[in-house]
């Protein structure tokens, strides 16, 4: 058995890149990276480590010996993509170290790819006039209107109706030439409280992402210059709007905003900056639009946090809500 087997097992398919800082955040010895590199199991690019082919084989053997079903990670070949992957893992570690979630399960998905229809982009989703006036153009899109007409019932009433299955929905979309597009969530965190209680409820056949009985937090990296990137931020928020619209009308109607026990299920978009100064700068850009950012997709919230703020957390909080109460910046909220 390797001395640094726990370090090696961190390099799974969802976390293929690590550095010494992030390894330490995960509670492991950063020097283990150098030792694994000396054995030929890791390779290094500008202080970012990833598995070699020899390392992948050692990873698989270690999983087999420990009866762990996990796939080894494959790092992107491009350094900028490696840095992006590493940033997502570091965000997960910082979040995980910041709150306990004693009565639930923390479920993290880095680089989560989500589908939405119709496959709109840019000004097909929203139009920004002079950086002051926001119009959600997707609302008048013919395909969006067609979806709402064909699947009109949402909320608790939808539970009284037999939902279409995935094959039927796919066939309908294809028949109406409504095409799918994707977007990437840097970190999707699903919070499952009272997990044992909800185990008695059946799994919804259309809930491919496991959204039912969970609060959903969509974390996105916000890079400056914020004013220049504002249209991209708004477009991303609009894609979350469409994703939620799809779930509410087509896939899991009746179970998006309420769980099986009729308790609220939350959907939050969270922008993540590097510094608190940047967080306040982005807040000044986004808060100008107020509730119009979420109006078509309510209930949902938009928040901003910073990596600096997460690193400054000295005492682990009980829940993510406790954490956000003192270090996050609300942009738009559904009260």
mmCIF file of C-alpha atoms in Angstrom:
data_model
loop_
_atom_site.group_PDB
_atom_site.id
_atom_site.type_symbol
_atom_site.label_atom_id
_atom_site.label_comp_id
_atom_site.label_asym_id
_atom_site.label_seq_id
_atom_site.Cartn_x
_atom_site.Cartn_y
_atom_site.Cartn_z
ATOM 1 C CA UNK A 1 0.000 0.000 0.000
ATOM 2 C CA UNK A 2 1.262 3.465 -0.891
ATOM 3 C CA UNK A 3 2.078 5.858 1.908
ATOM 4 C CA UNK A 4 0.081 8.492 0.055
ATOM 5 C CA UNK A 5 -2.831 6.344 -1.087
ATOM 6 C CA UNK A 6 -5.424 8.800 0.290
ATOM 7 C CA UNK A 7 -3.802 11.587 -1.730
ATOM 8 C CA UNK A 8 -3.793 9.440 -4.867
ATOM 9 C CA UNK A 9 -7.505 8.649 -4.464
ATOM 10 C CA UNK A 10 -8.348 12.347 -4.527
ATOM 11 C CA UNK A 11 -7.555 12.364 -8.270
ATOM 12 C CA UNK A 12 -10.931 10.958 -9.348
ATOM 13 C CA UNK A 13 -12.826 11.764 -12.537
ATOM 14 C CA UNK A 14 -14.557 14.784 -10.968
ATOM 15 C CA UNK A 15 -11.354 16.182 -9.426
ATOM 16 C CA UNK A 16 -8.490 15.413 -11.830
ATOM 17 C CA UNK A 17 -6.318 18.419 -10.875
ATOM 18 C CA UNK A 18 -4.851 19.374 -7.492
ATOM 19 C CA UNK A 19 -2.178 21.650 -6.072
ATOM 20 C CA UNK A 20 -0.586 21.829 -2.638
ATOM 21 C CA UNK A 21 -3.010 24.459 -1.323
ATOM 22 C CA UNK A 22 -6.087 22.493 -2.366
ATOM 23 C CA UNK A 23 -4.693 19.197 -1.080
ATOM 24 C CA UNK A 24 -4.200 20.867 2.296
ATOM 25 C CA UNK A 25 -7.812 22.124 2.221
ATOM 26 C CA UNK A 26 -8.857 18.501 1.729
ATOM 27 C CA UNK A 27 -6.963 17.604 4.912
ATOM 28 C CA UNK A 28 -4.078 15.781 3.253
ATOM 29 C CA UNK A 29 -0.310 16.250 3.166
ATOM 30 C CA UNK A 30 0.732 18.509 0.296
ATOM 31 C CA UNK A 31 4.182 16.916 0.228
ATOM 32 C CA UNK A 32 2.493 13.715 -0.872
ATOM 33 C CA UNK A 33 2.172 15.255 -4.326
ATOM 34 C CA UNK A 34 5.938 15.411 -4.670
ATOM 35 C CA UNK A 35 6.343 11.855 -3.443
ATOM 36 C CA UNK A 36 3.754 10.551 -5.920
ATOM 37 C CA UNK A 37 5.411 12.543 -8.684
ATOM 38 C CA UNK A 38 8.777 10.962 -7.828
ATOM 39 C CA UNK A 39 7.129 7.546 -8.234
ATOM 40 C CA UNK A 40 5.898 8.538 -11.695
ATOM 41 C CA UNK A 41 2.242 8.502 -10.643
ATOM 42 C CA UNK A 42 1.688 12.252 -11.023
ATOM 43 C CA UNK A 43 2.773 14.874 -13.522
ATOM 44 C CA UNK A 44 3.064 18.600 -12.834
ATOM 45 C CA UNK A 45 2.299 21.664 -14.937
ATOM 46 C CA UNK A 46 2.892 25.036 -13.261
ATOM 47 C CA UNK A 47 2.225 23.561 -9.798
ATOM 48 C CA UNK A 48 -0.953 21.742 -10.950
ATOM 49 C CA UNK A 49 -0.738 17.976 -10.531
ATOM 50 C CA UNK A 50 -2.615 15.270 -12.442
ATOM 51 C CA UNK A 51 -2.391 11.508 -12.946
ATOM 52 C CA UNK A 52 -0.006 9.896 -15.397
ATOM 53 C CA UNK A 53 -1.029 6.665 -17.128
ATOM 54 C CA UNK A 54 0.974 4.815 -14.495
ATOM 55 C CA UNK A 55 -0.889 6.808 -11.864
ATOM 56 C CA UNK A 56 -4.261 5.870 -13.356
ATOM 57 C CA UNK A 57 -3.353 2.192 -13.202
ATOM 58 C CA UNK A 58 -2.223 2.554 -9.581
ATOM 59 C CA UNK A 59 -5.491 4.402 -8.826
ATOM 60 C CA UNK A 60 -7.535 1.534 -10.286
ATOM 61 C CA UNK A 61 -5.562 -1.088 -8.361
ATOM 62 C CA UNK A 62 -6.001 0.858 -5.142
ATOM 63 C CA UNK A 63 -9.753 1.136 -5.716
ATOM 64 C CA UNK A 64 -9.965 -2.581 -6.346
ATOM 65 C CA UNK A 65 -8.037 -3.375 -3.163
ATOM 66 C CA UNK A 66 -10.227 -1.066 -1.088
ATOM 67 C CA UNK A 67 -13.503 -2.045 -2.810
ATOM 68 C CA UNK A 68 -14.047 1.545 -3.981
ATOM 69 C CA UNK A 69 -15.971 2.135 -7.209
ATOM 70 C CA UNK A 70 -14.416 5.361 -8.521
ATOM 71 C CA UNK A 71 -12.853 6.229 -11.870
ATOM 72 C CA UNK A 72 -9.465 7.942 -12.142
ATOM 73 C CA UNK A 73 -9.414 11.512 -13.388
ATOM 74 C CA UNK A 74 -8.123 12.673 -16.751
ATOM 75 C CA UNK A 75 -6.849 16.243 -16.698
ATOM 76 C CA UNK A 76 -7.469 18.573 -19.642
ATOM 77 C CA UNK A 77 -4.427 19.013 -21.863
ATOM 78 C CA UNK A 78 -4.806 22.796 -21.886
ATOM 79 C CA UNK A 79 -3.343 24.588 -18.837
ATOM 80 C CA UNK A 80 -6.162 27.160 -18.653
ATOM 81 C CA UNK A 81 -8.687 24.327 -18.523
ATOM 82 C CA UNK A 82 -6.630 22.623 -15.810
ATOM 83 C CA UNK A 83 -6.716 25.834 -13.787
ATOM 84 C CA UNK A 84 -10.493 26.013 -14.212
ATOM 85 C CA UNK A 85 -10.912 22.422 -13.015
ATOM 86 C CA UNK A 86 -8.612 23.083 -10.054
ATOM 87 C CA UNK A 87 -10.582 26.220 -9.120
ATOM 88 C CA UNK A 88 -13.808 24.205 -8.975
ATOM 89 C CA UNK A 89 -12.218 21.636 -6.681
ATOM 90 C CA UNK A 90 -10.808 24.365 -4.435
ATOM 91 C CA UNK A 91 -14.247 25.995 -4.202
ATOM 92 C CA UNK A 92 -15.760 22.659 -3.189
ATOM 93 C CA UNK A 93 -13.126 22.159 -0.480
ATOM 94 C CA UNK A 94 -13.569 25.689 0.881
ATOM 95 C CA UNK A 95 -17.342 25.300 1.009
ATOM 96 C CA UNK A 96 -17.133 21.882 2.583
ATOM 97 C CA UNK A 97 -14.828 23.229 5.289
ATOM 98 C CA UNK A 98 -17.171 26.137 6.054
ATOM 99 C CA UNK A 99 -20.346 24.394 7.253
ATOM 100 C CA UNK A 100 -21.384 21.088 8.787
ATOM 101 C CA UNK A 101 -24.849 20.123 7.464
ATOM 102 C CA UNK A 102 -25.165 17.823 10.464
ATOM 103 C CA UNK A 103 -28.614 16.439 9.620
ATOM 104 C CA UNK A 104 -28.162 15.992 5.916
ATOM 105 C CA UNK A 105 -25.975 14.959 3.039
ATOM 106 C CA UNK A 106 -23.719 17.253 1.027
ATOM 107 C CA UNK A 107 -23.674 16.371 -2.663
ATOM 108 C CA UNK A 108 -21.219 18.180 -4.945
ATOM 109 C CA UNK A 109 -20.989 18.063 -8.742
ATOM 110 C CA UNK A 110 -18.045 19.909 -10.293
ATOM 111 C CA UNK A 111 -18.332 21.064 -13.907
ATOM 112 C CA UNK A 112 -21.928 19.841 -14.057
ATOM 113 C CA UNK A 113 -23.354 19.897 -17.588
ATOM 114 C CA UNK A 114 -27.064 20.696 -17.757
ATOM 115 C CA UNK A 115 -29.364 20.569 -20.799
ATOM 116 C CA UNK A 116 -32.036 23.129 -21.556
ATOM 117 C CA UNK A 117 -34.558 23.753 -24.313
ATOM 118 C CA UNK A 118 -35.001 25.597 -26.488
ATOM 119 C CA UNK A 119 -31.296 26.023 -27.247
ATOM 120 C CA UNK A 120 -31.264 29.814 -27.135
ATOM 121 C CA UNK A 121 -28.248 32.035 -26.546
ATOM 122 C CA UNK A 122 -27.200 35.662 -26.416
ATOM 123 C CA UNK A 123 -29.966 38.136 -27.175
ATOM 124 C CA UNK A 124 -32.386 35.260 -27.786
ATOM 125 C CA UNK A 125 -32.317 34.878 -23.987
ATOM 126 C CA UNK A 126 -32.002 38.469 -22.823
ATOM 127 C CA UNK A 127 -31.413 41.918 -24.211
ATOM 128 C CA UNK A 128 -29.434 44.545 -22.345
ATOM 129 C CA UNK A 129 -29.914 48.134 -23.483
ATOM 130 C CA UNK A 130 -27.114 50.559 -22.595
ATOM 131 C CA UNK A 131 -26.240 48.325 -19.623
ATOM 132 C CA UNK A 132 -29.314 49.678 -17.804
ATOM 133 C CA UNK A 133 -32.475 48.038 -19.173
ATOM 134 C CA UNK A 134 -32.982 44.259 -19.044
ATOM 135 C CA UNK A 135 -35.496 42.356 -21.177
ATOM 136 C CA UNK A 136 -35.936 38.581 -20.927
ATOM 137 C CA UNK A 137 -36.520 37.940 -24.619
ATOM 138 C CA UNK A 138 -36.816 34.171 -24.157
ATOM 139 C CA UNK A 139 -40.287 34.711 -22.665
ATOM 140 C CA UNK A 140 -41.721 35.569 -26.096
ATOM 141 C CA UNK A 141 -39.816 32.879 -27.973
ATOM 142 C CA UNK A 142 -42.277 30.693 -29.962
ATOM 143 C CA UNK A 143 -40.719 27.456 -28.701
ATOM 144 C CA UNK A 144 -40.943 28.563 -25.071
ATOM 145 C CA UNK A 145 -44.590 29.478 -25.627
ATOM 146 C CA UNK A 146 -45.160 26.096 -27.287
ATOM 147 C CA UNK A 147 -43.682 24.270 -24.279
ATOM 148 C CA UNK A 148 -45.924 26.187 -21.886
ATOM 149 C CA UNK A 149 -49.000 25.400 -23.996
ATOM 150 C CA UNK A 150 -48.225 21.686 -24.248
ATOM 151 C CA UNK A 151 -47.204 21.364 -20.576
ATOM 152 C CA UNK A 152 -49.315 24.047 -18.850
ATOM 153 C CA UNK A 153 -49.756 22.594 -15.368
ATOM 154 C CA UNK A 154 -47.133 23.270 -12.688
ATOM 155 C CA UNK A 155 -47.025 23.305 -8.889
ATOM 156 C CA UNK A 156 -49.055 20.954 -6.728
ATOM 157 C CA UNK A 157 -51.771 20.570 -9.382
ATOM 158 C CA UNK A 158 -49.216 18.862 -11.628
ATOM 159 C CA UNK A 159 -48.973 15.979 -9.172
ATOM 160 C CA UNK A 160 -52.515 14.972 -10.097
ATOM 161 C CA UNK A 161 -51.516 14.446 -13.740
ATOM 162 C CA UNK A 162 -49.569 11.495 -15.119
ATOM 163 C CA UNK A 163 -46.284 13.019 -16.355
ATOM 164 C CA UNK A 164 -44.848 12.258 -19.755
ATOM 165 C CA UNK A 165 -41.853 9.950 -19.641
ATOM 166 C CA UNK A 166 -38.434 10.935 -20.955
ATOM 167 C CA UNK A 167 -38.920 9.149 -24.266
ATOM 168 C CA UNK A 168 -42.245 10.899 -24.897
ATOM 169 C CA UNK A 169 -40.790 14.307 -24.061
ATOM 170 C CA UNK A 170 -37.787 13.681 -26.307
ATOM 171 C CA UNK A 171 -40.029 12.595 -29.176
ATOM 172 C CA UNK A 172 -42.235 15.676 -28.755
ATOM 173 C CA UNK A 173 -39.246 18.019 -28.774
ATOM 174 C CA UNK A 174 -37.827 16.309 -31.848
ATOM 175 C CA UNK A 175 -41.182 16.405 -33.606
ATOM 176 C CA UNK A 176 -41.466 20.133 -32.939
ATOM 177 C CA UNK A 177 -37.840 20.757 -33.902
ATOM 178 C CA UNK A 178 -37.018 22.189 -30.495
ATOM 179 C CA UNK A 179 -33.328 21.633 -30.033
ATOM 180 C CA UNK A 180 -31.294 21.111 -26.869
ATOM 181 C CA UNK A 181 -28.345 23.194 -25.710
ATOM 182 C CA UNK A 182 -26.081 22.845 -22.688
ATOM 183 C CA UNK A 183 -24.406 25.010 -20.100
ATOM 184 C CA UNK A 184 -21.824 24.207 -17.437
ATOM 185 C CA UNK A 185 -22.260 24.900 -13.734
ATOM 186 C CA UNK A 186 -18.843 25.295 -12.109
ATOM 187 C CA UNK A 187 -20.170 23.653 -8.950
ATOM 188 C CA UNK A 188 -23.667 22.292 -8.395
ATOM 189 C CA UNK A 189 -24.289 21.678 -4.712
ATOM 190 C CA UNK A 190 -27.358 19.649 -3.721
ATOM 191 C CA UNK A 191 -28.278 19.899 -0.053
ATOM 192 C CA UNK A 192 -30.297 16.970 1.257
ATOM 193 C CA UNK A 193 -31.590 17.511 4.786
ATOM 194 C CA UNK A 194 -33.417 14.797 6.753
ATOM 195 C CA UNK A 195 -32.092 12.380 4.136
ATOM 196 C CA UNK A 196 -33.246 9.269 5.968
ATOM 197 C CA UNK A 197 -36.830 10.545 6.079
ATOM 198 C CA UNK A 198 -36.989 11.040 2.315
ATOM 199 C CA UNK A 199 -35.597 7.596 1.506
ATOM 200 C CA UNK A 200 -39.112 6.172 1.845
ATOM 201 C CA UNK A 201 -40.360 8.171 -1.136
ATOM 202 C CA UNK A 202 -40.036 6.660 -4.634
ATOM 203 C CA UNK A 203 -37.574 8.130 -7.119
ATOM 204 C CA UNK A 204 -39.217 10.118 -9.899
ATOM 205 C CA UNK A 205 -38.297 8.447 -13.240
ATOM 206 C CA UNK A 206 -37.659 11.827 -14.899
ATOM 207 C CA UNK A 207 -35.422 13.194 -12.140
ATOM 208 C CA UNK A 208 -32.132 12.433 -13.869
ATOM 209 C CA UNK A 209 -30.204 15.052 -11.872
ATOM 210 C CA UNK A 210 -31.592 14.117 -8.467
ATOM 211 C CA UNK A 211 -33.169 17.541 -7.917
ATOM 212 C CA UNK A 212 -36.210 16.347 -5.971
ATOM 213 C CA UNK A 213 -35.981 16.604 -2.174
ATOM 214 C CA UNK A 214 -32.888 18.790 -2.417
ATOM 215 C CA UNK A 215 -32.024 22.465 -2.258
ATOM 216 C CA UNK A 216 -29.988 23.405 -5.357
ATOM 217 C CA UNK A 217 -27.122 25.867 -5.418
ATOM 218 C CA UNK A 218 -25.668 26.758 -8.824
ATOM 219 C CA UNK A 219 -22.164 28.212 -8.305
ATOM 220 C CA UNK A 220 -20.567 30.128 -11.192
ATOM 221 C CA UNK A 221 -17.147 31.748 -11.349
ATOM 222 C CA UNK A 222 -17.303 35.502 -11.963
ATOM 223 C CA UNK A 223 -14.232 36.939 -13.648
ATOM 224 C CA UNK A 224 -13.559 40.667 -14.101
ATOM 225 C CA UNK A 225 -13.950 43.057 -15.840
ATOM 226 C CA UNK A 226 -17.534 42.736 -14.596
ATOM 227 C CA UNK A 227 -19.128 45.457 -16.682
ATOM 228 C CA UNK A 228 -17.697 43.935 -19.838
ATOM 229 C CA UNK A 229 -18.869 40.462 -18.818
ATOM 230 C CA UNK A 230 -22.299 41.575 -17.607
ATOM 231 C CA UNK A 231 -24.144 40.284 -20.727
ATOM 232 C CA UNK A 232 -22.559 36.856 -20.161
ATOM 233 C CA UNK A 233 -23.609 36.829 -16.498
ATOM 234 C CA UNK A 234 -27.180 37.714 -17.452
ATOM 235 C CA UNK A 235 -27.252 35.119 -20.221
ATOM 236 C CA UNK A 236 -26.102 32.468 -17.730
ATOM 237 C CA UNK A 237 -28.856 33.458 -15.298
ATOM 238 C CA UNK A 238 -31.297 33.145 -18.213
ATOM 239 C CA UNK A 239 -30.080 29.636 -18.967
ATOM 240 C CA UNK A 240 -30.848 28.689 -15.363
ATOM 241 C CA UNK A 241 -34.304 30.236 -15.887
ATOM 242 C CA UNK A 242 -34.844 27.955 -18.884
ATOM 243 C CA UNK A 243 -33.495 24.898 -17.072
ATOM 244 C CA UNK A 244 -35.932 25.493 -14.198
ATOM 245 C CA UNK A 245 -38.767 26.161 -16.662
ATOM 246 C CA UNK A 246 -38.070 22.787 -18.314
ATOM 247 C CA UNK A 247 -38.117 20.994 -14.964
ATOM 248 C CA UNK A 248 -41.276 22.770 -13.772
ATOM 249 C CA UNK A 249 -43.293 22.209 -16.947
ATOM 250 C CA UNK A 250 -41.968 19.019 -18.564
ATOM 251 C CA UNK A 251 -39.757 16.793 -16.455
ATOM 252 C CA UNK A 252 -40.669 16.952 -12.761
ATOM 253 C CA UNK A 253 -43.691 19.282 -12.568
ATOM 254 C CA UNK A 254 -44.947 19.574 -9.029
ATOM 255 C CA UNK A 255 -41.600 18.708 -7.447
ATOM 256 C CA UNK A 256 -39.261 21.577 -8.329
ATOM 257 C CA UNK A 257 -40.213 24.134 -5.693
ATOM 258 C CA UNK A 258 -41.738 21.718 -3.173
ATOM 259 C CA UNK A 259 -40.398 18.363 -2.038
ATOM 260 C CA UNK A 260 -42.345 15.166 -1.384
ATOM 261 C CA UNK A 261 -43.296 16.489 2.068
ATOM 262 C CA UNK A 262 -44.452 19.832 0.589
ATOM 263 C CA UNK A 263 -41.480 21.676 2.093
ATOM 264 C CA UNK A 264 -39.794 24.413 0.065
ATOM 265 C CA UNK A 265 -37.003 23.358 -2.290
ATOM 266 C CA UNK A 266 -34.656 26.229 -3.069
ATOM 267 C CA UNK A 267 -32.896 27.159 -6.318
ATOM 268 C CA UNK A 268 -30.074 29.673 -5.889
ATOM 269 C CA UNK A 269 -27.592 31.084 -8.383
ATOM 270 C CA UNK A 270 -24.343 32.081 -6.666
ATOM 271 C CA UNK A 271 -21.591 34.081 -8.345
ATOM 272 C CA UNK A 272 -18.118 33.558 -6.906
ATOM 273 C CA UNK A 273 -15.415 36.239 -7.091
ATOM 274 C CA UNK A 274 -11.839 36.016 -5.844
ATOM 275 C CA UNK A 275 -11.879 38.972 -3.437
ATOM 276 C CA UNK A 276 -14.416 40.804 -1.299
ATOM 277 C CA UNK A 277 -13.644 43.988 -3.207
ATOM 278 C CA UNK A 278 -14.606 42.215 -6.418
ATOM 279 C CA UNK A 279 -17.749 40.828 -4.773
ATOM 280 C CA UNK A 280 -18.903 44.342 -3.888
ATOM 281 C CA UNK A 281 -18.063 45.565 -7.388
ATOM 282 C CA UNK A 282 -20.132 42.795 -8.976
ATOM 283 C CA UNK A 283 -22.918 43.443 -6.485
ATOM 284 C CA UNK A 284 -23.126 47.054 -7.647
ATOM 285 C CA UNK A 285 -23.435 45.834 -11.255
ATOM 286 C CA UNK A 286 -26.102 43.169 -10.681
ATOM 287 C CA UNK A 287 -28.179 44.732 -7.912
ATOM 288 C CA UNK A 288 -29.095 47.585 -10.266
ATOM 289 C CA UNK A 289 -31.528 45.151 -11.952
ATOM 290 C CA UNK A 290 -33.042 44.011 -8.639
ATOM 291 C CA UNK A 291 -35.928 41.561 -8.711
ATOM 292 C CA UNK A 292 -36.109 41.664 -12.534
ATOM 293 C CA UNK A 293 -33.195 39.197 -12.475
ATOM 294 C CA UNK A 294 -35.414 36.483 -11.026
ATOM 295 C CA UNK A 295 -38.993 37.595 -11.743
ATOM 296 C CA UNK A 296 -39.772 35.150 -14.608
ATOM 297 C CA UNK A 297 -38.217 32.198 -12.763
ATOM 298 C CA UNK A 298 -39.318 32.756 -9.154
ATOM 299 C CA UNK A 299 -38.882 31.227 -6.699
ATOM 300 C CA UNK A 300 -35.112 31.571 -6.974
ATOM 301 C CA UNK A 301 -32.344 33.678 -5.397
ATOM 302 C CA UNK A 302 -29.123 35.248 -6.633
ATOM 303 C CA UNK A 303 -26.163 35.732 -4.282
ATOM 304 C CA UNK A 304 -22.463 36.636 -4.459
ATOM 305 C CA UNK A 305 -19.642 35.200 -2.345
ATOM 306 C CA UNK A 306 -15.861 35.434 -2.588
ATOM 307 C CA UNK A 307 -13.019 32.963 -2.245
ATOM 308 C CA UNK A 308 -11.426 35.462 0.134
ATOM 309 C CA UNK A 309 -14.544 35.390 2.292
ATOM 310 C CA UNK A 310 -14.580 31.579 2.395
ATOM 311 C CA UNK A 311 -10.906 31.467 3.342
ATOM 312 C CA UNK A 312 -11.657 33.890 6.179
ATOM 313 C CA UNK A 313 -14.236 31.621 7.841
ATOM 314 C CA UNK A 314 -12.705 30.755 11.219
ATOM 315 C CA UNK A 315 -15.506 28.693 12.724
ATOM 316 C CA UNK A 316 -17.431 26.052 10.834
ATOM 317 C CA UNK A 317 -21.095 27.020 10.584
ATOM 318 C CA UNK A 318 -24.011 24.657 11.129
ATOM 319 C CA UNK A 319 -25.616 25.105 7.693
ATOM 320 C CA UNK A 320 -24.917 26.856 4.414
ATOM 321 C CA UNK A 321 -27.650 29.335 5.342
ATOM 322 C CA UNK A 322 -25.792 30.210 8.537
ATOM 323 C CA UNK A 323 -22.636 30.653 6.477
ATOM 324 C CA UNK A 324 -24.323 32.928 3.961
ATOM 325 C CA UNK A 325 -25.968 35.002 6.686
ATOM 326 C CA UNK A 326 -22.676 36.656 7.579
ATOM 327 C CA UNK A 327 -20.409 36.380 4.523
ATOM 328 C CA UNK A 328 -22.599 36.376 1.375
ATOM 329 C CA UNK A 329 -24.097 39.281 -0.538
ATOM 330 C CA UNK A 330 -27.760 38.964 -1.648
ATOM 331 C CA UNK A 331 -28.519 40.329 -5.109
ATOM 332 C CA UNK A 332 -32.157 39.271 -5.598
ATOM 333 C CA UNK A 333 -34.283 37.128 -3.294
ATOM 334 C CA UNK A 334 -37.662 35.438 -3.268
ATOM 335 C CA UNK A 335 -38.991 36.096 0.210
#
